[in-house]
Short mmCIF file of N, CA and C in Angstrom, two decimals:
data_model
loop_
_atom_site.label_atom_id
_atom_site.label_comp_id
_atom_site.label_asym_id
_atom_site.label_seq_id
_atom_site.Cartn_x
_atom_site.Cartn_y
_atom_site.Cartn_z
N UNK A 850 0.83 -1.20 0.00
CA UNK A 850 0.00 0.00 0.00
C UNK A 850 0.86 1.25 0.00
N UNK A 851 2.01 1.20 0.67
CA UNK A 851 2.81 2.41 0.83
C UNK A 851 3.37 2.92 -0.49
N UNK A 852 3.28 2.12 -1.55
CA UNK A 852 3.79 2.58 -2.84
C UNK A 852 2.67 2.97 -3.80
N UNK A 853 1.41 3.00 -3.31
CA UNK A 853 0.32 3.36 -4.21
C UNK A 853 0.41 4.84 -4.56
N UNK A 854 -0.04 5.20 -5.76
CA UNK A 854 -0.01 6.61 -6.15
C UNK A 854 -0.80 7.50 -5.19
N UNK A 855 -1.93 6.99 -4.70
CA UNK A 855 -2.75 7.77 -3.77
C UNK A 855 -1.96 8.05 -2.49
N UNK A 856 -1.36 6.99 -1.92
CA UNK A 856 -0.60 7.17 -0.69
C UNK A 856 0.59 8.10 -0.91
N UNK A 857 1.30 7.93 -2.03
CA UNK A 857 2.46 8.78 -2.30
C UNK A 857 2.06 10.25 -2.41
N UNK A 858 0.92 10.52 -3.03
CA UNK A 858 0.45 11.90 -3.14
C UNK A 858 0.13 12.48 -1.76
N UNK A 859 -0.55 11.68 -0.93
CA UNK A 859 -0.89 12.14 0.42
C UNK A 859 0.38 12.39 1.22
N UNK A 860 1.35 11.48 1.12
CA UNK A 860 2.61 11.64 1.85
C UNK A 860 3.33 12.91 1.43
N UNK A 861 3.32 13.20 0.13
CA UNK A 861 3.97 14.41 -0.37
C UNK A 861 3.29 15.67 0.18
N UNK A 862 1.97 15.67 0.22
CA UNK A 862 1.24 16.82 0.78
C UNK A 862 1.63 17.01 2.24
N UNK A 863 1.67 15.91 3.00
CA UNK A 863 2.03 16.01 4.42
C UNK A 863 3.44 16.55 4.59
N UNK A 864 4.38 16.07 3.78
CA UNK A 864 5.77 16.49 3.89
C UNK A 864 5.96 17.95 3.49
N UNK A 865 5.43 18.32 2.32
CA UNK A 865 5.73 19.65 1.78
C UNK A 865 4.87 20.75 2.38
N UNK A 866 3.57 20.48 2.57
CA UNK A 866 2.67 21.53 3.04
C UNK A 866 2.53 21.59 4.55
N UNK A 867 2.72 20.45 5.21
CA UNK A 867 2.47 20.41 6.65
C UNK A 867 3.71 20.04 7.46
N UNK A 868 4.85 19.91 6.79
CA UNK A 868 6.13 19.67 7.44
C UNK A 868 6.14 18.45 8.37
N UNK A 869 5.44 17.40 7.94
CA UNK A 869 5.45 16.15 8.70
C UNK A 869 6.65 15.34 8.22
N UNK A 870 7.42 14.81 9.16
CA UNK A 870 8.59 14.00 8.80
C UNK A 870 8.15 12.75 8.04
N UNK A 871 8.87 12.42 6.97
CA UNK A 871 8.52 11.24 6.15
C UNK A 871 8.51 9.98 6.99
N UNK A 872 9.40 9.89 7.97
CA UNK A 872 9.47 8.69 8.80
C UNK A 872 8.21 8.49 9.64
N UNK A 873 7.42 9.55 9.82
CA UNK A 873 6.19 9.47 10.61
C UNK A 873 4.98 9.12 9.75
N UNK A 874 5.18 8.98 8.45
CA UNK A 874 4.07 8.76 7.52
C UNK A 874 4.08 7.32 7.03
N UNK A 875 3.04 6.57 7.41
CA UNK A 875 2.86 5.20 6.91
C UNK A 875 1.36 4.96 6.78
N UNK A 876 0.97 3.92 6.05
CA UNK A 876 -0.47 3.65 5.91
C UNK A 876 -1.17 3.46 7.25
N UNK A 877 -0.47 2.93 8.23
CA UNK A 877 -1.08 2.66 9.54
C UNK A 877 -1.13 3.89 10.44
N UNK A 878 -0.51 4.99 10.01
CA UNK A 878 -0.50 6.20 10.83
C UNK A 878 -1.91 6.79 10.93
N UNK A 879 -2.36 7.01 12.15
CA UNK A 879 -3.66 7.65 12.35
C UNK A 879 -3.51 9.15 12.10
N UNK A 880 -4.55 9.76 11.54
CA UNK A 880 -4.51 11.20 11.30
C UNK A 880 -4.22 11.95 12.60
N UNK A 881 -4.76 11.43 13.70
CA UNK A 881 -4.56 12.09 15.00
C UNK A 881 -3.11 12.01 15.48
N UNK A 882 -2.31 11.13 14.87
CA UNK A 882 -0.91 10.97 15.28
C UNK A 882 0.06 11.76 14.40
N UNK A 883 -0.45 12.59 13.50
CA UNK A 883 0.42 13.35 12.60
C UNK A 883 0.97 14.61 13.25
N UNK A 884 0.46 14.95 14.43
CA UNK A 884 0.93 16.15 15.11
C UNK A 884 0.27 17.42 14.59
N UNK A 885 -0.86 17.28 13.90
CA UNK A 885 -1.58 18.44 13.37
C UNK A 885 -2.71 18.81 14.32
N UNK A 886 -2.89 20.10 14.55
CA UNK A 886 -4.03 20.51 15.36
C UNK A 886 -5.30 20.40 14.51
N UNK A 887 -6.45 20.65 15.11
CA UNK A 887 -7.71 20.41 14.40
C UNK A 887 -7.84 21.28 13.15
N UNK A 888 -7.37 22.52 13.20
CA UNK A 888 -7.44 23.38 12.02
C UNK A 888 -6.53 22.85 10.92
N UNK A 889 -5.30 22.48 11.27
CA UNK A 889 -4.36 21.95 10.28
C UNK A 889 -4.89 20.64 9.70
N UNK A 890 -5.55 19.84 10.52
CA UNK A 890 -6.11 18.59 10.03
C UNK A 890 -7.19 18.85 8.98
N UNK A 891 -8.04 19.82 9.23
CA UNK A 891 -9.06 20.17 8.24
C UNK A 891 -8.40 20.72 6.97
N UNK A 892 -7.38 21.56 7.13
CA UNK A 892 -6.66 22.10 5.97
C UNK A 892 -6.01 20.97 5.16
N UNK A 893 -5.51 19.95 5.87
CA UNK A 893 -4.92 18.80 5.20
C UNK A 893 -5.97 18.08 4.35
N UNK A 894 -7.14 17.85 4.92
CA UNK A 894 -8.22 17.18 4.17
C UNK A 894 -8.59 18.01 2.94
N UNK A 895 -8.70 19.34 3.10
CA UNK A 895 -9.01 20.19 1.95
C UNK A 895 -7.92 20.11 0.90
N UNK A 896 -6.65 20.07 1.33
CA UNK A 896 -5.54 19.98 0.39
C UNK A 896 -5.59 18.66 -0.38
N UNK A 897 -5.95 17.58 0.32
CA UNK A 897 -6.07 16.27 -0.34
C UNK A 897 -7.23 16.30 -1.34
N UNK A 898 -8.35 16.88 -0.93
CA UNK A 898 -9.49 16.98 -1.85
C UNK A 898 -9.11 17.76 -3.10
N UNK A 899 -8.41 18.87 -2.92
CA UNK A 899 -7.99 19.67 -4.07
C UNK A 899 -7.03 18.90 -4.96
N UNK A 900 -6.10 18.18 -4.35
CA UNK A 900 -5.12 17.42 -5.12
C UNK A 900 -5.78 16.34 -5.97
N UNK A 901 -6.83 15.73 -5.44
CA UNK A 901 -7.50 14.64 -6.16
C UNK A 901 -8.75 15.11 -6.90
N UNK A 902 -9.04 16.40 -6.84
CA UNK A 902 -10.19 16.98 -7.53
C UNK A 902 -11.49 16.29 -7.14
N UNK A 903 -11.68 16.11 -5.84
CA UNK A 903 -12.91 15.51 -5.36
C UNK A 903 -13.25 16.08 -3.99
N UNK A 904 -14.48 15.83 -3.57
CA UNK A 904 -14.91 16.20 -2.23
C UNK A 904 -15.26 14.91 -1.50
N UNK A 905 -14.73 14.77 -0.31
CA UNK A 905 -14.98 13.58 0.50
C UNK A 905 -16.19 13.86 1.37
N UNK A 906 -17.27 13.09 1.18
CA UNK A 906 -18.45 13.31 2.02
C UNK A 906 -18.10 13.07 3.49
N UNK A 907 -18.60 13.93 4.36
CA UNK A 907 -18.24 13.83 5.77
C UNK A 907 -18.68 12.50 6.37
N UNK A 908 -19.73 11.90 5.81
CA UNK A 908 -20.15 10.61 6.35
C UNK A 908 -19.19 9.48 5.98
N UNK A 909 -18.33 9.71 5.00
CA UNK A 909 -17.33 8.71 4.61
C UNK A 909 -16.05 8.84 5.42
N UNK A 910 -15.75 10.07 5.83
CA UNK A 910 -14.49 10.30 6.54
C UNK A 910 -14.60 11.60 7.32
N UNK A 911 -14.74 11.50 8.62
CA UNK A 911 -14.72 12.69 9.46
C UNK A 911 -13.34 12.76 10.07
N UNK A 912 -12.52 13.74 9.67
CA UNK A 912 -11.13 13.79 10.14
C UNK A 912 -11.01 13.97 11.65
N UNK A 913 -12.09 14.38 12.31
CA UNK A 913 -12.03 14.53 13.76
C UNK A 913 -12.23 13.21 14.47
N UNK A 914 -12.65 12.19 13.70
CA UNK A 914 -12.89 10.88 14.28
C UNK A 914 -11.56 10.21 14.62
N UNK A 915 -11.45 9.74 15.84
CA UNK A 915 -10.20 9.10 16.28
C UNK A 915 -9.97 7.81 15.52
N UNK A 916 -8.73 7.52 15.22
CA UNK A 916 -8.38 6.24 14.62
C UNK A 916 -8.40 6.18 13.11
N UNK A 917 -8.82 7.23 12.43
CA UNK A 917 -8.78 7.22 10.96
C UNK A 917 -7.31 7.20 10.54
N UNK A 918 -6.95 6.22 9.72
CA UNK A 918 -5.57 6.08 9.29
C UNK A 918 -5.38 6.62 7.87
N UNK A 919 -4.13 6.78 7.50
CA UNK A 919 -3.84 7.19 6.12
C UNK A 919 -4.31 6.11 5.14
N UNK A 920 -4.24 4.85 5.55
CA UNK A 920 -4.76 3.75 4.72
C UNK A 920 -6.25 3.98 4.45
N UNK A 921 -7.01 4.30 5.49
CA UNK A 921 -8.46 4.53 5.34
C UNK A 921 -8.70 5.74 4.43
N UNK A 922 -7.92 6.79 4.59
CA UNK A 922 -8.05 7.96 3.74
C UNK A 922 -7.82 7.57 2.28
N UNK A 923 -6.81 6.77 2.01
CA UNK A 923 -6.55 6.29 0.64
C UNK A 923 -7.73 5.50 0.10
N UNK A 924 -8.31 4.62 0.94
CA UNK A 924 -9.45 3.81 0.51
C UNK A 924 -10.65 4.69 0.15
N UNK A 925 -10.90 5.71 0.97
CA UNK A 925 -12.02 6.61 0.71
C UNK A 925 -11.79 7.38 -0.59
N UNK A 926 -10.58 7.90 -0.77
CA UNK A 926 -10.25 8.65 -1.99
C UNK A 926 -10.42 7.75 -3.22
N UNK A 927 -9.88 6.54 -3.15
CA UNK A 927 -9.98 5.62 -4.30
C UNK A 927 -11.43 5.27 -4.58
N UNK A 928 -12.23 5.05 -3.54
CA UNK A 928 -13.64 4.72 -3.73
C UNK A 928 -14.40 5.90 -4.33
N UNK A 929 -14.14 7.11 -3.82
CA UNK A 929 -14.81 8.30 -4.35
C UNK A 929 -14.41 8.55 -5.80
N UNK A 930 -13.14 8.36 -6.12
CA UNK A 930 -12.67 8.54 -7.49
C UNK A 930 -13.31 7.52 -8.42
N UNK A 931 -13.41 6.27 -7.96
CA UNK A 931 -14.01 5.21 -8.77
C UNK A 931 -15.49 5.45 -8.99
N UNK A 932 -16.21 5.82 -7.94
CA UNK A 932 -17.65 6.01 -8.09
C UNK A 932 -17.95 7.18 -9.00
N UNK A 933 -17.13 8.21 -8.96
CA UNK A 933 -17.33 9.35 -9.85
C UNK A 933 -17.06 8.94 -11.30
N UNK A 934 -16.05 8.12 -11.51
CA UNK A 934 -15.72 7.68 -12.85
C UNK A 934 -16.80 6.76 -13.40
N UNK A 935 -17.30 5.87 -12.56
CA UNK A 935 -18.32 4.92 -13.00
C UNK A 935 -19.64 5.64 -13.33
N UNK A 936 -20.00 6.61 -12.51
CA UNK A 936 -21.27 7.29 -12.72
C UNK A 936 -21.21 8.31 -13.85
N UNK A 937 -19.99 8.64 -14.25
CA UNK A 937 -19.83 9.65 -15.29
C UNK A 937 -19.99 11.06 -14.77
N UNK A 938 -20.12 11.16 -13.47
CA UNK A 938 -20.27 12.47 -12.84
C UNK A 938 -18.90 13.03 -12.49
N UNK A 939 -18.76 14.33 -12.46
CA UNK A 939 -17.49 14.90 -11.99
C UNK A 939 -17.32 14.57 -10.52
N UNK A 940 -16.07 14.38 -10.11
CA UNK A 940 -15.77 14.01 -8.74
C UNK A 940 -16.01 15.18 -7.79
N UNK A 941 -15.99 16.39 -8.33
CA UNK A 941 -16.17 17.56 -7.49
C UNK A 941 -17.66 17.87 -7.39
N UNK A 942 -18.12 17.94 -6.17
CA UNK A 942 -19.54 18.25 -5.94
C UNK A 942 -19.79 19.73 -6.23
N UNK A 943 -20.89 20.03 -6.85
CA UNK A 943 -21.24 21.42 -7.08
C UNK A 943 -22.37 21.79 -6.13
N UNK A 944 -22.19 22.89 -5.46
CA UNK A 944 -23.19 23.29 -4.46
C UNK A 944 -23.78 24.64 -4.84
#
């Protein structure tokens, strides 16, 4: 999993935008263990959404929920990307 394109993109965002040490980033790392405060955690989720051109429904992934791992984040992103592609709808929700 650690070599998936989704995971690598997330790891790069954490390293470059949020100054998280690469050694602290693995699929099993919980979002709560990244050392980000609640505002930075929300900014991280927004940065990931922008990078993947999608919006993650809050019912699929609430970043304030304890125990959400980077692996889970990758699974949600991949599922959202796949469902948007299958439905023919753009991945970005329009409000």
